Structures are given as structure tokens and as C-alpha cells.
Short mmCIF file of C-alpha atoms in Angstrom, two decimals:
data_model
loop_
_atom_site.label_atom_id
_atom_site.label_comp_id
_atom_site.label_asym_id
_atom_site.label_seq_id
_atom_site.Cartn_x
_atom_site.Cartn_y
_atom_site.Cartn_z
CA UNK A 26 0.00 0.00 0.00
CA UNK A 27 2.04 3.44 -1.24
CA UNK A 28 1.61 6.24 1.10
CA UNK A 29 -0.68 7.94 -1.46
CA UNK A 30 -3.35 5.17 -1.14
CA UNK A 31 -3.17 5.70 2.86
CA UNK A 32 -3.40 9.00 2.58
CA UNK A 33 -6.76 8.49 0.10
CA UNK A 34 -8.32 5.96 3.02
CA UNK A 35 -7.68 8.12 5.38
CA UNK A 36 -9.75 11.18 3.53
CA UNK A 37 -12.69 9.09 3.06
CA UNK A 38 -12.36 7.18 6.48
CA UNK A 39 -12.88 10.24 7.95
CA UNK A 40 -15.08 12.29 5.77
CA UNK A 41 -17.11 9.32 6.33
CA UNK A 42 -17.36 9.22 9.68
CA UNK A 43 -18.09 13.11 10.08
CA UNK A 44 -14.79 14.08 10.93
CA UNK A 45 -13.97 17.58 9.23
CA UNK A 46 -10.84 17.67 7.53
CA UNK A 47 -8.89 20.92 8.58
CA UNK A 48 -5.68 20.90 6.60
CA UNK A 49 -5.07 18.47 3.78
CA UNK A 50 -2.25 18.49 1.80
CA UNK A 51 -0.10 15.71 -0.67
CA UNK A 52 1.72 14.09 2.44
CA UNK A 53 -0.37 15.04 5.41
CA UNK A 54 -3.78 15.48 7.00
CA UNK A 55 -5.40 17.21 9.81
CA UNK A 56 -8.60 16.40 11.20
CA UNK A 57 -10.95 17.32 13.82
CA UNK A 58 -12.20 14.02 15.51
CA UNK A 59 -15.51 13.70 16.74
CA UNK A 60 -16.93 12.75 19.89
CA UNK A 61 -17.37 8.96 19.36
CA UNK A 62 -14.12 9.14 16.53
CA UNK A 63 -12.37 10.39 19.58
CA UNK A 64 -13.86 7.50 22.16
CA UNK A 65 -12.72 4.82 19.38
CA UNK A 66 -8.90 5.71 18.29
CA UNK A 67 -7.01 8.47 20.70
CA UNK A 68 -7.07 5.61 23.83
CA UNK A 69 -7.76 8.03 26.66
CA UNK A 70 -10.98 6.18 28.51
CA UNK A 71 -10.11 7.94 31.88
CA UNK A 72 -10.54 11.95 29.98
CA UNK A 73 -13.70 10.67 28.83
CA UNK A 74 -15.02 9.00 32.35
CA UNK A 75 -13.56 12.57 33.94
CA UNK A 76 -15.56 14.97 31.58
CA UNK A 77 -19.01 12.84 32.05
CA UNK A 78 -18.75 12.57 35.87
CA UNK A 79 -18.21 15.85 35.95
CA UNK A 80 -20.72 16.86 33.05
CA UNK A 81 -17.63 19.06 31.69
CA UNK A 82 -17.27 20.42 28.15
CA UNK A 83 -16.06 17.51 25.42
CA UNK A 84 -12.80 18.86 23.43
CA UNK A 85 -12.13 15.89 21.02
CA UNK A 86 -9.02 16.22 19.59
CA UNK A 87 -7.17 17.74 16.54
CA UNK A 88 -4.76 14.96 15.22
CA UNK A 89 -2.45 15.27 11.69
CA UNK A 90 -1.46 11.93 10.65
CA UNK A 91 1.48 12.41 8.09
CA UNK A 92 1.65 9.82 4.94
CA UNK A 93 4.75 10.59 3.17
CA UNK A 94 7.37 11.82 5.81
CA UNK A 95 10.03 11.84 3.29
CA UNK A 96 7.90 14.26 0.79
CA UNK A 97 7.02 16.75 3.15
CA UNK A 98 9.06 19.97 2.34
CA UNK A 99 7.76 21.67 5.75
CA UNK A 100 8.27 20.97 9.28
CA UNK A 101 5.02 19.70 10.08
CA UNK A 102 4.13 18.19 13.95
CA UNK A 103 1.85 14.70 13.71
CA UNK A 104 1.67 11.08 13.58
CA UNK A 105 3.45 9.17 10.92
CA UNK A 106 1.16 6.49 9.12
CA UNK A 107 2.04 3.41 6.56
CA UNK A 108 0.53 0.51 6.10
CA UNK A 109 1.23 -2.02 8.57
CA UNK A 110 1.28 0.86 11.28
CA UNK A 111 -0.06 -0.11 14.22
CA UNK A 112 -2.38 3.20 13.80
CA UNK A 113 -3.68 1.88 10.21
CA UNK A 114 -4.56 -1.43 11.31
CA UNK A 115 -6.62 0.28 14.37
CA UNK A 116 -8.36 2.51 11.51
CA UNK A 117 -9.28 -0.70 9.72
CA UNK A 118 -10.10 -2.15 12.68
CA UNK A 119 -12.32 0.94 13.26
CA UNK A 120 -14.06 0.73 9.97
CA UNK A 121 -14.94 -2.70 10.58
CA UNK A 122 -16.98 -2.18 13.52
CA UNK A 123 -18.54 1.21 11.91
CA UNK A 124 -19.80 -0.84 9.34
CA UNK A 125 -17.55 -2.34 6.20
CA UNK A 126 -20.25 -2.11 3.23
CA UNK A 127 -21.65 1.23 2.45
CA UNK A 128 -23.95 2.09 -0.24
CA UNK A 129 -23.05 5.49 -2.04
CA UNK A 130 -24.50 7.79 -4.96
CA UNK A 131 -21.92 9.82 -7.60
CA UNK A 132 -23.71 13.20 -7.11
CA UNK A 133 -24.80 14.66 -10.48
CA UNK A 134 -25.98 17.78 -11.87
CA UNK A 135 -28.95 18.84 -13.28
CA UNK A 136 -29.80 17.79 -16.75
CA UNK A 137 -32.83 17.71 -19.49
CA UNK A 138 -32.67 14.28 -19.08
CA UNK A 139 -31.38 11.90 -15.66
CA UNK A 140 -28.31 10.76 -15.77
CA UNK A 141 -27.80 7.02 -15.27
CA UNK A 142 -26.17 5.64 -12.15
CA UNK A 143 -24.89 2.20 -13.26
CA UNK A 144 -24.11 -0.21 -10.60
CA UNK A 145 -20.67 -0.82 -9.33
CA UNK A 146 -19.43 -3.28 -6.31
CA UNK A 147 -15.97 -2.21 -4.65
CA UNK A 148 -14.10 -4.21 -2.88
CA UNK A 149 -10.73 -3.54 -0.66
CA UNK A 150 -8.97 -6.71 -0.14
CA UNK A 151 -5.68 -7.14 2.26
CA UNK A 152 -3.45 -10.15 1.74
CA UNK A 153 -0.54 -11.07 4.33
CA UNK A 154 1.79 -13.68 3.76
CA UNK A 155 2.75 -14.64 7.20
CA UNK A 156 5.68 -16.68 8.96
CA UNK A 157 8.39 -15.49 11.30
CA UNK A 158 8.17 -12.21 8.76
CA UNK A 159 5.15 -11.19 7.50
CA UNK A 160 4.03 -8.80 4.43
CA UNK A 161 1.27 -7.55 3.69
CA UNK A 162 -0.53 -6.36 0.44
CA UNK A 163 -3.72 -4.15 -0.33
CA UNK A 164 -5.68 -4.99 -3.78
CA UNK A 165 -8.94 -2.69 -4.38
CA UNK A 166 -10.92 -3.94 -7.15
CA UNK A 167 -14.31 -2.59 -8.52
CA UNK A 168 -16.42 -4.56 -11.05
CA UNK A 169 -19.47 -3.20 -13.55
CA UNK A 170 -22.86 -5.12 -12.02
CA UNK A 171 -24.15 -4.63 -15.91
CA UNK A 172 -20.86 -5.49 -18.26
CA UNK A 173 -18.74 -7.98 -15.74
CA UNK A 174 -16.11 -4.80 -16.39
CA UNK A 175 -13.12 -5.11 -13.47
CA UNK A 176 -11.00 -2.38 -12.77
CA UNK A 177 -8.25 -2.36 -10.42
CA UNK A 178 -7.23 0.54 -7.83
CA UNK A 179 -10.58 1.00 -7.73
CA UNK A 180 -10.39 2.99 -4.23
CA UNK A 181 -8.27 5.72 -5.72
CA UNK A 182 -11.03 6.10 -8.18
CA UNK A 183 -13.55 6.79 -5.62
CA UNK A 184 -11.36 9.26 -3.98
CA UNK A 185 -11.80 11.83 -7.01
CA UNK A 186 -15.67 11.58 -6.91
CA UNK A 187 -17.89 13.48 -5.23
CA UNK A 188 -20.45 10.57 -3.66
CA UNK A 189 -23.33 10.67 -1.12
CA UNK A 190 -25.29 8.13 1.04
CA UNK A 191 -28.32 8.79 -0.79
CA UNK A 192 -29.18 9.10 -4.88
CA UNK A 193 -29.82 12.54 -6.17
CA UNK A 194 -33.75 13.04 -7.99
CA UNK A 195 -31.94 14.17 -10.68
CA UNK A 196 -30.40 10.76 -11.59
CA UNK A 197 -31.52 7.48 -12.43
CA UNK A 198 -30.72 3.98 -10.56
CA UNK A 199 -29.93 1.30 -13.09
CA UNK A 200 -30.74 -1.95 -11.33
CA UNK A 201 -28.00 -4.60 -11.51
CA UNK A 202 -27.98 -7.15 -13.90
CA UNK A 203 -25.20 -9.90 -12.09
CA UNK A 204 -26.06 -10.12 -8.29
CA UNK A 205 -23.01 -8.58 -6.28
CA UNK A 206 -22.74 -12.26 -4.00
CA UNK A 207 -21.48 -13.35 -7.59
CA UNK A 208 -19.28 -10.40 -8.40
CA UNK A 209 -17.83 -10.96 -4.90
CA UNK A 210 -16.98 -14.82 -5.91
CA UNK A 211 -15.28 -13.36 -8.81
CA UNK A 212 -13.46 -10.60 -7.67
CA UNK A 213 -12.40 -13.56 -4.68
CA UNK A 214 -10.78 -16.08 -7.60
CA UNK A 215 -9.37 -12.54 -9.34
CA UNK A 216 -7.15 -12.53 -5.81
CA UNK A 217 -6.55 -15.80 -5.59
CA UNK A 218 -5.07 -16.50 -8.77
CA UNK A 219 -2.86 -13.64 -8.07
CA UNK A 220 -1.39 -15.17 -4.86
CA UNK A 221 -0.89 -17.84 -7.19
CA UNK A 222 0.89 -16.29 -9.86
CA UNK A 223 3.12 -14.75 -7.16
CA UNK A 224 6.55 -15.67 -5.87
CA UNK A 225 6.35 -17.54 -3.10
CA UNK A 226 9.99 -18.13 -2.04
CA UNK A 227 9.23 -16.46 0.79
CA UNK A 228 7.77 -19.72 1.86
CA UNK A 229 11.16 -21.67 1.53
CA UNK A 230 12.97 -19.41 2.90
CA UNK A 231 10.90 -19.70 6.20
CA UNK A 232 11.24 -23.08 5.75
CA UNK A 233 15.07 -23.32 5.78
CA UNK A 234 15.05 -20.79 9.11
CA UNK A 235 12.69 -23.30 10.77
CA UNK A 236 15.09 -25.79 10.13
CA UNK A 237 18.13 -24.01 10.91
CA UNK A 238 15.90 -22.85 14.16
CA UNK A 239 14.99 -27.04 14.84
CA UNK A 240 18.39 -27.98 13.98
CA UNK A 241 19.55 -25.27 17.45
CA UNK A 242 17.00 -26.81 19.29
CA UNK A 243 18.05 -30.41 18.47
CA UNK A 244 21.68 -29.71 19.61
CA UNK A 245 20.43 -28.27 23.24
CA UNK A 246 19.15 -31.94 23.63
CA UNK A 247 21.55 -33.98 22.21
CA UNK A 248 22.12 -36.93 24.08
CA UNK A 249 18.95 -36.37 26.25
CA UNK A 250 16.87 -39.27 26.18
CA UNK A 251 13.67 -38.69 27.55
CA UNK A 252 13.02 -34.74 26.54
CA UNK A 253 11.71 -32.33 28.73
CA UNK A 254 8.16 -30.77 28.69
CA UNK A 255 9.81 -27.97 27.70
CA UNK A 256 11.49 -29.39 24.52
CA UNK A 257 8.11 -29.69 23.07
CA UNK A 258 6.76 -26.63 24.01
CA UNK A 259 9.87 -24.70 22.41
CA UNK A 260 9.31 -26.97 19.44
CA UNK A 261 5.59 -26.27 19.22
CA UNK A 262 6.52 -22.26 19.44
CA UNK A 263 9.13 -22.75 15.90
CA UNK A 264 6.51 -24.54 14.37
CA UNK A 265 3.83 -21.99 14.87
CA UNK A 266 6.39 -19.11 14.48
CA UNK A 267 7.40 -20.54 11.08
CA UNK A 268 4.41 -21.78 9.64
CA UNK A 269 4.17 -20.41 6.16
CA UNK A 270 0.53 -18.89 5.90
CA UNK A 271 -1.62 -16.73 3.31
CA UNK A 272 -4.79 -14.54 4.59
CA UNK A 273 -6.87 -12.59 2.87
CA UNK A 274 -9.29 -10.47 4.55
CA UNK A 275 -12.12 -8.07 3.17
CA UNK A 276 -11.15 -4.64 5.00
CA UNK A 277 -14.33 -3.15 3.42
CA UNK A 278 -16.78 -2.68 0.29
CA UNK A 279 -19.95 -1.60 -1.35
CA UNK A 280 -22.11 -0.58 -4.30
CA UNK A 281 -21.59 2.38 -5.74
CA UNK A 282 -23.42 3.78 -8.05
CA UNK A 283 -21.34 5.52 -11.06
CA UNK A 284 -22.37 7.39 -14.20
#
């Protein structure tokens, strides 16, 4: 995920959940948080407890998170934020409980005739490769529920349009002719096949270090015949720190409805 795709999540994470956006530049954001936004990411229960016992006045905070630290051509004061962050992942986290499918409307102007909204299903995928290093990949794809059409980055598309929760009168809905729980089942193989077309060396190579790792453990035992409980319980920990594993995970989605 390249810092400019963080930077476009975190526009619409927060312009979707109400939070107005005070400074935004190339390689940094400011936001005002709101109540709740506040509650869920800034981790500071006891200020919260304090200013309802005491029926005091709420001053959620201002944060800047800063997406490109090594663009920025002014001194700027705020949190850095990549992918793999631990502040991303609690954003993602975030959007998951607020709700991961959303249905929104490209906002249109007024014509002679309605403009038609043609149905579109996004989804934001993350893959991680895991073992004793793991590495982690976001895919957004968005495919046409009337032509089949996929297009990837679709996300970054979405960032340039001007969308809203509900469809303008002056535009038409176009129902959807392939039903989005089968453009999900595609857009799922579209994934899969390219964790299969990857390179997956990564794989042997955690491999090898489990055995080298085994190999270390074997020699602390040597000549012990009747191993300790310990033994196995170091030898269960390489396993399961080794293991070579692929997840995939939805982050979030929806229909979108596009001229």
C-alpha cells in the first residue's frame, strides 16, 4: 500500500465518519475528531469518564497523521502512518466495527434528461503472507454489475468523486444485472489466482530458518533421552512461528453507483 493510497483511506475514512478535515495536503492530513471518533482511536478512557462525571465540556481532539514523511518539504508536527502501522490497522479495525459495506450515490448535476447511475461493487482486499516475517498487500478492485467490467485501484477512483449516502432526484438507478454475491466470488478467484501467480519463495525461505531454528534446538538436547516438557513446548513455538501462511481479509466494500 504506497503512502498515497493511505493517505486516500484516510480522507474518506474520515469524511465518512463526520470528521472535518482541517488541513489536507499531498503528504499530510489534519482532522478534527468527533466525539465517538475520539472515544474509538485516541485511547484516553479515563478523559472521557472525567468529563461525564463531571458533566464538563467535550474537546475531542485535533490529530495530523502524516503519509509521506520523506515528501514533506515543511516541518510539520503529527503522527506518521504506513501501512502495517499499528495506527492503520486500528483505523481498519475501526471501519470494521462502523460498518464495512456502504452504499453510495456519484452526485450529479442537473440535466434535461437523468443521468444514469450504473451499478458498481468495490471491494478492498488485504493479503498477508505470514511466517516469522510477515508482508502484507492491499488490492482494491471494482467490477461493472451490468458489463462484468473489473478495474483495479478502484479505491483511488472513488477518492476523485464526489459521492453521497443517498441518490440525487436528478439521476436514475440502473438496477444490476449480475447479483453482487457473484461479483464478490469473482473478484475472490481474481485474488486468488494472483497469490498464485506470485513468488512464493518467501515460503522456503521460512522453511530453511525453521530448520536451521529445529536444527539449534536439536543440539540443546543432544544426548537427552527422555526430553523435557519444555522441549516440546519450544518446538511447538518454531513450528507456529514458522508456519508459512496466506490470509486474505475483506477490509471493506460496497455498491456504488457511477455514471
Amino acid at each position: 500500500m504506497y503512502p498515497q493510497q493511505v493517505h486516500s483511506y484516510l480522507q474518506q475514512f474520515f469524511t465518512e465518519n463526520n470528521c472535518y478535515i482541517l488541513g489536507d495536503s499531498d503528504h499530510y492530513i489534519t482532522v478534527q475528531l468527533t466525539i465517538d471518533m475520539d472515544k474509538k482511536i485516541m485511547n484516553r478512557p479515563f478523559y472521557w469518564q472525567y468529563v461525564e462525571a463531571t458533566n464538563g465540556e467535550p474537546n475531542p481532539a485535533q490529530v495530523t497523521f502524516i503519509t509521506d514523511q520523506n515528501r514533506l518539504e515543511e516541518k510539520i508536527l503529527g503522527e506518521v502512518i504506513y501501512f502495517g502501522s499499528p495506527r492503520l490497522s486500528q483505523l481498519f479495525q475501526a471501519t470494521k466495527e462502523l460498518g464495512a459495506f456502504v452504499q453510495m450515490f456519484e452526485k450529479v448535476e442537473r440535466f434535461e434528461t437523468k443521468p444514469l447511475l450504473t451499478p458498481w461493487l468495490g471491494v478492498n482486499y488485504k493479503v498477508s503472507y505470514c511466517s516469522d516475517q510477515t508482508k502484507e498487500m492491499l488490492y482494491s478492485f471494482g467490477i461493472n454489475l451490468m458489463t462484468g467490467e473489473v478495474t483495479e485501484d478502484f479505491q483511488e477512483t472513488l477518492t476523485d468523486m464526489d459521492l453521497d449516502s443517498v441518490n440525487s432526484e436528478d439521476a436514475f438507478q440502473v438496477q444490476y444485472i449480475i447479483k453482487p454475491i457473484r461479483a464478490l466470488q469473482r473478484l475472490d478467484a481474481i485474488v486468488e489466482d494472483l497469490i498464485q501467480k506470485d513468488d512464493h519463495t518467501w515460503a522456503e525461505e521460512a522453511g530453511r530458518r525453521w530448520q536451521r531454528s529445529q536444527r539449534v534446538l536439536e543440539y540443546f538436547y543432544e544426548g537427552v533421552e527422555q526430553k523435557p516438557e519444555c522441549y516440546e513446548i519450544e518446538k511447538k513455538a518454531l513450528e507456529e512461528q514458522y508456519d508459512a501462511k496466506i490470509k486474505i481479509e475483506i477490509i471493506n466494500g460496497g455498491l456504488f453507483y457511477l455514471t
